[in-house]
mmCIF file of C-alpha atoms in Angstrom:
data_model
loop_
_atom_site.group_PDB
_atom_site.id
_atom_site.type_symbol
_atom_site.label_atom_id
_atom_site.label_comp_id
_atom_site.label_asym_id
_atom_site.label_seq_id
_atom_site.Cartn_x
_atom_site.Cartn_y
_atom_site.Cartn_z
ATOM 1 C CA UNK A 762 116.152 112.298 83.404
ATOM 2 C CA UNK A 763 112.275 111.322 84.805
ATOM 3 C CA UNK A 764 112.280 110.329 88.553
ATOM 4 C CA UNK A 765 111.688 107.140 89.466
ATOM 5 C CA UNK A 766 108.089 106.624 91.731
ATOM 6 C CA UNK A 767 108.703 105.417 95.675
ATOM 7 C CA UNK A 768 104.837 104.527 95.903
ATOM 8 C CA UNK A 769 103.548 102.488 98.985
ATOM 9 C CA UNK A 770 100.788 100.732 98.456
ATOM 10 C CA UNK A 771 97.208 100.319 100.768
ATOM 11 C CA UNK A 772 95.055 97.233 100.057
ATOM 12 C CA UNK A 773 91.660 97.991 101.996
ATOM 13 C CA UNK A 774 89.671 95.316 104.222
ATOM 14 C CA UNK A 775 86.227 96.442 104.935
ATOM 15 C CA UNK A 776 87.519 100.697 105.628
ATOM 16 C CA UNK A 777 90.641 100.133 107.408
ATOM 17 C CA UNK A 778 94.643 98.983 105.725
ATOM 18 C CA UNK A 779 95.514 95.553 105.959
ATOM 19 C CA UNK A 780 98.272 93.233 104.732
ATOM 20 C CA UNK A 781 98.809 89.751 104.646
ATOM 21 C CA UNK A 782 101.034 87.012 102.301
ATOM 22 C CA UNK A 783 100.175 86.299 98.747
ATOM 23 C CA UNK A 784 96.913 87.848 99.222
ATOM 24 C CA UNK A 785 95.709 85.430 102.585
ATOM 25 C CA UNK A 786 96.786 85.333 106.138
ATOM 26 C CA UNK A 787 95.930 89.395 106.505
ATOM 27 C CA UNK A 788 95.737 91.574 109.335
ATOM 28 C CA UNK A 789 94.545 95.360 110.137
ATOM 29 C CA UNK A 790 97.461 97.479 109.954
ATOM 30 C CA UNK A 791 95.042 100.901 110.241
ATOM 31 C CA UNK A 792 93.361 103.464 108.859
ATOM 32 C CA UNK A 793 94.116 104.323 105.363
ATOM 33 C CA UNK A 794 93.341 108.219 105.487
ATOM 34 C CA UNK A 795 96.108 108.522 108.197
ATOM 35 C CA UNK A 796 98.528 106.166 107.021
ATOM 36 C CA UNK A 797 97.925 107.868 103.228
ATOM 37 C CA UNK A 798 98.763 111.344 105.210
ATOM 38 C CA UNK A 799 101.903 110.501 106.829
ATOM 39 C CA UNK A 800 103.187 108.340 103.492
ATOM 40 C CA UNK A 801 102.598 111.688 101.870
ATOM 41 C CA UNK A 802 104.290 113.601 104.957
ATOM 42 C CA UNK A 803 107.218 111.677 104.276
ATOM 43 C CA UNK A 804 107.973 111.905 101.150
ATOM 44 C CA UNK A 805 105.765 109.579 98.849
ATOM 45 C CA UNK A 806 105.732 110.199 95.397
ATOM 46 C CA UNK A 807 102.555 108.584 94.760
ATOM 47 C CA UNK A 808 99.587 106.460 96.899
ATOM 48 C CA UNK A 809 97.360 103.787 95.591
ATOM 49 C CA UNK A 810 94.582 102.279 97.322
ATOM 50 C CA UNK A 811 93.294 98.900 96.710
ATOM 51 C CA UNK A 812 90.059 98.164 97.505
ATOM 52 C CA UNK A 813 91.287 94.383 97.668
ATOM 53 C CA UNK A 814 87.940 92.140 98.706
ATOM 54 C CA UNK A 815 85.832 94.095 96.196
ATOM 55 C CA UNK A 816 86.335 91.930 92.769
ATOM 56 C CA UNK A 817 86.228 88.417 95.281
ATOM 57 C CA UNK A 818 82.792 89.911 96.800
ATOM 58 C CA UNK A 819 81.567 91.452 94.443
ATOM 59 C CA UNK A 820 81.358 95.028 95.971
ATOM 60 C CA UNK A 821 81.867 98.274 95.147
ATOM 61 C CA UNK A 822 85.363 100.895 96.087
ATOM 62 C CA UNK A 823 83.653 102.817 98.498
ATOM 63 C CA UNK A 824 83.659 106.962 97.406
ATOM 64 C CA UNK A 825 83.108 107.552 101.028
ATOM 65 C CA UNK A 826 86.654 106.913 101.740
ATOM 66 C CA UNK A 827 88.401 108.001 98.878
ATOM 67 C CA UNK A 828 86.681 112.521 99.166
ATOM 68 C CA UNK A 829 88.158 111.471 103.037
ATOM 69 C CA UNK A 830 91.774 111.207 100.631
ATOM 70 C CA UNK A 831 91.160 113.404 98.889
ATOM 71 C CA UNK A 832 90.937 115.538 101.647
ATOM 72 C CA UNK A 833 93.393 114.422 103.663
ATOM 73 C CA UNK A 834 96.386 114.010 101.169
ATOM 74 C CA UNK A 835 98.144 116.471 98.614
ATOM 75 C CA UNK A 836 99.893 113.846 96.724
ATOM 76 C CA UNK A 837 98.459 112.032 93.504
ATOM 77 C CA UNK A 838 96.575 108.671 94.589
ATOM 78 C CA UNK A 839 95.681 105.660 92.596
ATOM 79 C CA UNK A 840 92.004 103.825 93.537
ATOM 80 C CA UNK A 841 91.295 100.490 92.599
ATOM 81 C CA UNK A 842 89.434 97.261 93.392
ATOM 82 C CA UNK A 843 85.348 96.333 92.197
ATOM 83 C CA UNK A 844 85.444 98.872 89.100
ATOM 84 C CA UNK A 845 84.083 96.896 86.479
ATOM 85 C CA UNK A 846 82.286 100.234 84.416
ATOM 86 C CA UNK A 847 82.647 103.849 83.346
ATOM 87 C CA UNK A 848 80.155 105.051 86.080
ATOM 88 C CA UNK A 849 82.243 102.853 89.365
ATOM 89 C CA UNK A 850 85.254 105.170 87.292
ATOM 90 C CA UNK A 851 83.542 108.207 87.769
ATOM 91 C CA UNK A 852 81.688 107.968 90.749
ATOM 92 C CA UNK A 853 85.826 107.181 91.982
ATOM 93 C CA UNK A 854 87.830 110.453 89.966
ATOM 94 C CA UNK A 855 84.309 112.850 91.157
ATOM 95 C CA UNK A 856 85.654 111.758 94.013
ATOM 96 C CA UNK A 857 88.805 113.243 94.289
ATOM 97 C CA UNK A 858 91.140 110.071 92.240
ATOM 98 C CA UNK A 859 93.778 110.660 90.333
ATOM 99 C CA UNK A 860 93.647 107.531 88.512
ATOM 100 C CA UNK A 861 92.237 104.311 88.576
ATOM 101 C CA UNK A 862 93.230 101.016 88.393
ATOM 102 C CA UNK A 863 91.152 98.243 87.120
ATOM 103 C CA UNK A 864 92.017 94.403 86.573
ATOM 104 C CA UNK A 865 89.525 91.256 86.854
ATOM 105 C CA UNK A 866 86.992 93.184 84.935
ATOM 106 C CA UNK A 867 89.323 94.365 82.065
ATOM 107 C CA UNK A 868 90.188 90.864 81.743
ATOM 108 C CA UNK A 869 86.565 89.778 82.018
ATOM 109 C CA UNK A 870 86.202 92.256 79.159
ATOM 110 C CA UNK A 871 89.557 94.215 77.557
ATOM 111 C CA UNK A 872 87.210 96.864 75.904
ATOM 112 C CA UNK A 873 86.699 98.201 79.662
ATOM 113 C CA UNK A 874 90.346 99.650 79.311
ATOM 114 C CA UNK A 875 89.682 101.371 75.759
ATOM 115 C CA UNK A 876 86.226 103.053 77.189
ATOM 116 C CA UNK A 877 87.807 103.493 80.358
ATOM 117 C CA UNK A 878 90.906 105.678 77.826
ATOM 118 C CA UNK A 879 88.569 107.421 75.661
ATOM 119 C CA UNK A 880 86.264 109.243 78.418
ATOM 120 C CA UNK A 881 88.165 109.774 80.577
ATOM 121 C CA UNK A 882 91.941 109.938 79.518
ATOM 122 C CA UNK A 883 95.126 107.532 79.412
ATOM 123 C CA UNK A 884 96.894 109.601 82.309
ATOM 124 C CA UNK A 885 93.617 108.513 84.416
ATOM 125 C CA UNK A 886 93.829 104.588 83.872
ATOM 126 C CA UNK A 887 96.726 101.914 85.262
ATOM 127 C CA UNK A 888 95.931 98.906 84.413
ATOM 128 C CA UNK A 889 96.711 96.321 86.887
ATOM 129 C CA UNK A 890 97.936 92.536 86.394
ATOM 130 C CA UNK A 891 98.266 90.211 88.927
ATOM 131 C CA UNK A 892 100.665 87.031 87.400
ATOM 132 C CA UNK A 893 101.855 84.239 88.641
ATOM 133 C CA UNK A 894 105.425 82.302 86.814
ATOM 134 C CA UNK A 895 104.323 78.995 86.516
ATOM 135 C CA UNK A 896 107.135 75.908 86.920
ATOM 136 C CA UNK A 897 107.576 76.283 82.450
ATOM 137 C CA UNK A 898 108.856 79.115 82.645
ATOM 138 C CA UNK A 899 104.864 81.386 81.591
ATOM 139 C CA UNK A 900 103.918 83.694 83.585
ATOM 140 C CA UNK A 901 99.733 83.270 84.011
ATOM 141 C CA UNK A 902 97.781 86.510 84.309
ATOM 142 C CA UNK A 903 94.594 85.870 87.107
ATOM 143 C CA UNK A 904 91.878 87.128 88.251
ATOM 144 C CA UNK A 905 90.456 87.421 92.558
ATOM 145 C CA UNK A 906 93.116 89.068 94.173
ATOM 146 C CA UNK A 907 95.604 85.959 92.404
ATOM 147 C CA UNK A 908 93.022 83.127 93.591
ATOM 148 C CA UNK A 909 91.932 82.421 89.819
ATOM 149 C CA UNK A 910 94.295 81.609 87.054
ATOM 150 C CA UNK A 911 93.063 83.201 82.948
ATOM 151 C CA UNK A 912 93.578 81.797 79.214
ATOM 152 C CA UNK A 913 95.708 84.847 79.662
ATOM 153 C CA UNK A 914 99.549 85.127 79.111
ATOM 154 C CA UNK A 915 101.385 88.911 81.137
ATOM 155 C CA UNK A 916 103.610 89.966 78.066
ATOM 156 C CA UNK A 917 101.150 89.835 75.402
ATOM 157 C CA UNK A 918 98.245 90.730 77.459
ATOM 158 C CA UNK A 919 100.512 93.950 78.847
ATOM 159 C CA UNK A 920 100.202 95.107 75.025
ATOM 160 C CA UNK A 921 97.291 94.786 74.929
ATOM 161 C CA UNK A 922 96.393 96.685 77.741
ATOM 162 C CA UNK A 923 98.142 99.567 76.444
ATOM 163 C CA UNK A 924 96.847 99.296 73.029
ATOM 164 C CA UNK A 925 93.799 99.452 74.432
ATOM 165 C CA UNK A 926 94.395 102.662 75.865
ATOM 166 C CA UNK A 927 96.498 101.792 79.461
ATOM 167 C CA UNK A 928 98.504 105.037 80.580
ATOM 168 C CA UNK A 929 100.986 102.629 82.868
ATOM 169 C CA UNK A 930 100.892 99.008 83.472
ATOM 170 C CA UNK A 931 100.475 98.263 87.676
ATOM 171 C CA UNK A 932 102.670 94.447 87.402
ATOM 172 C CA UNK A 933 102.491 92.409 90.668
ATOM 173 C CA UNK A 934 104.339 89.253 90.720
ATOM 174 C CA UNK A 935 102.419 86.711 92.629
ATOM 175 C CA UNK A 936 105.549 84.410 93.611
ATOM 176 C CA UNK A 937 107.197 87.103 94.576
ATOM 177 C CA UNK A 938 104.499 89.004 97.084
ATOM 178 C CA UNK A 939 104.632 89.870 100.609
ATOM 179 C CA UNK A 940 108.245 87.172 100.433
ATOM 180 C CA UNK A 941 110.716 89.792 100.755
ATOM 181 C CA UNK A 942 112.600 88.312 98.526
ATOM 182 C CA UNK A 943 113.240 91.077 95.411
ATOM 183 C CA UNK A 944 111.278 92.120 92.673
ATOM 184 C CA UNK A 945 110.883 89.988 89.123
ATOM 185 C CA UNK A 946 113.256 92.142 87.706
ATOM 186 C CA UNK A 947 113.661 89.707 84.471
ATOM 187 C CA UNK A 948 109.407 90.016 83.792
ATOM 188 C CA UNK A 949 109.579 93.343 84.270
ATOM 189 C CA UNK A 950 112.585 94.196 82.416
ATOM 190 C CA UNK A 951 111.263 92.342 79.490
ATOM 191 C CA UNK A 952 107.557 94.467 79.851
ATOM 192 C CA UNK A 953 109.630 97.251 79.847
ATOM 193 C CA UNK A 954 111.293 96.606 76.342
ATOM 194 C CA UNK A 955 108.131 95.324 75.269
ATOM 195 C CA UNK A 956 106.245 99.225 76.292
ATOM 196 C CA UNK A 957 105.924 102.362 75.940
ATOM 197 C CA UNK A 958 103.614 103.378 79.327
ATOM 198 C CA UNK A 959 105.754 103.299 82.516
ATOM 199 C CA UNK A 960 105.835 100.427 84.363
ATOM 200 C CA UNK A 961 104.678 99.847 88.374
ATOM 201 C CA UNK A 962 107.076 96.908 89.904
ATOM 202 C CA UNK A 963 104.672 94.904 93.204
ATOM 203 C CA UNK A 964 105.973 92.136 94.622
ATOM 204 C CA UNK A 965 109.084 91.374 96.812
ATOM 205 C CA UNK A 966 110.364 93.869 98.039
ATOM 206 C CA UNK A 967 112.113 93.485 101.417
ATOM 207 C CA UNK A 968 115.438 96.147 101.113
ATOM 208 C CA UNK A 969 116.498 99.564 99.558
ATOM 209 C CA UNK A 970 118.885 97.226 97.672
ATOM 210 C CA UNK A 971 115.498 95.532 96.291
ATOM 211 C CA UNK A 972 114.405 98.868 95.208
ATOM 212 C CA UNK A 973 117.832 99.482 93.611
ATOM 213 C CA UNK A 974 117.362 96.549 91.093
ATOM 214 C CA UNK A 975 113.474 97.182 90.347
ATOM 215 C CA UNK A 976 115.222 100.346 88.858
ATOM 216 C CA UNK A 977 118.067 98.962 86.996
ATOM 217 C CA UNK A 978 117.414 95.693 86.320
ATOM 218 C CA UNK A 979 113.933 95.800 85.976
ATOM 219 C CA UNK A 980 114.283 99.449 84.306
ATOM 220 C CA UNK A 981 110.381 99.344 86.458
ATOM 221 C CA UNK A 982 109.558 103.203 86.212
ATOM 222 C CA UNK A 983 107.690 102.852 89.587
ATOM 223 C CA UNK A 984 108.650 100.621 92.867
ATOM 224 C CA UNK A 985 105.390 99.585 95.160
ATOM 225 C CA UNK A 986 105.540 97.930 98.293
ATOM 226 C CA UNK A 987 103.452 97.849 101.042
ATOM 227 C CA UNK A 988 104.452 95.948 103.977
ATOM 228 C CA UNK A 989 107.614 96.893 104.644
ATOM 229 C CA UNK A 990 106.476 100.739 104.755
ATOM 230 C CA UNK A 991 103.689 100.589 106.659
ATOM 231 C CA UNK A 992 106.075 97.915 109.770
ATOM 232 C CA UNK A 993 108.766 101.131 109.222
ATOM 233 C CA UNK A 994 111.258 98.096 108.047
ATOM 234 C CA UNK A 995 112.829 100.840 105.068
ATOM 235 C CA UNK A 996 111.741 104.391 105.419
ATOM 236 C CA UNK A 997 110.837 106.534 102.707
ATOM 237 C CA UNK A 998 113.064 109.415 102.998
ATOM 238 C CA UNK A 999 116.375 106.913 103.834
ATOM 239 C CA UNK A 1000 115.096 104.602 101.161
ATOM 240 C CA UNK A 1001 115.640 107.965 98.551
ATOM 241 C CA UNK A 1002 118.973 108.766 100.478
ATOM 242 C CA UNK A 1003 119.913 105.788 99.952
ATOM 243 C CA UNK A 1004 118.935 106.047 95.899
ATOM 244 C CA UNK A 1005 120.429 109.052 95.557
ATOM 245 C CA UNK A 1006 123.963 108.097 96.198
ATOM 246 C CA UNK A 1007 123.538 105.171 93.333
ATOM 247 C CA UNK A 1008 122.763 107.639 91.210
ATOM 248 C CA UNK A 1009 119.127 106.672 90.452
ATOM 249 C CA UNK A 1010 117.120 109.529 89.721
ATOM 250 C CA UNK A 1011 113.930 110.236 92.902
ATOM 251 C CA UNK A 1012 112.686 112.832 93.892
ATOM 252 C CA UNK A 1013 114.232 114.786 97.180
ATOM 253 C CA UNK A 1014 112.286 116.365 99.833
#
């Protein structure tokens, strides 16, 4: 079986790693290069660096930070935020990123996914989807860090992203983000059954059992979290041992 991946996510604002709840109440948690290097030492399988205000403020992710990350980290990492055209992705991949993540720009112009996949290869393209479950039960795709609802629906948009060439989907449940009550396992399982590409689960990690649940009930290929790793509520070596003991395929150091 393919090993499940544990992925710390570092939200970047003004060059610093930050964390909030539901993308607000932001606080500084340190230097992204130092944090990333520490996660690599602890056994993280990959890292995701997201410039969380790039789309909202119309800025571009800084390639200089990506260069520093690439020089100091020996595991794959994905960079997202403010990528709206091929030149943005080319700049980041050339700076050393292993993959780019597109979100708001792809929702507004879905052709971007095809352009990226055709130019760089699907394996370099992650489509991030931030969605919120409405009282009706429907999952609505949002943009700009969850600030703006769209007319797109989670499952149909994820399928379209795959068809356009996405190599994986990073799904964040805005209902679950930062509240540590568990991942959106039901929606994740449906995504997994609908798609043939890997699904990264984001939003809701609070305990080691939540990761076990997301890999079994949610059928996710990777579990992503931020604050529980940043503040040492869960350390990656302990989490991996726990999952291994539950017979979940995981890469141990």
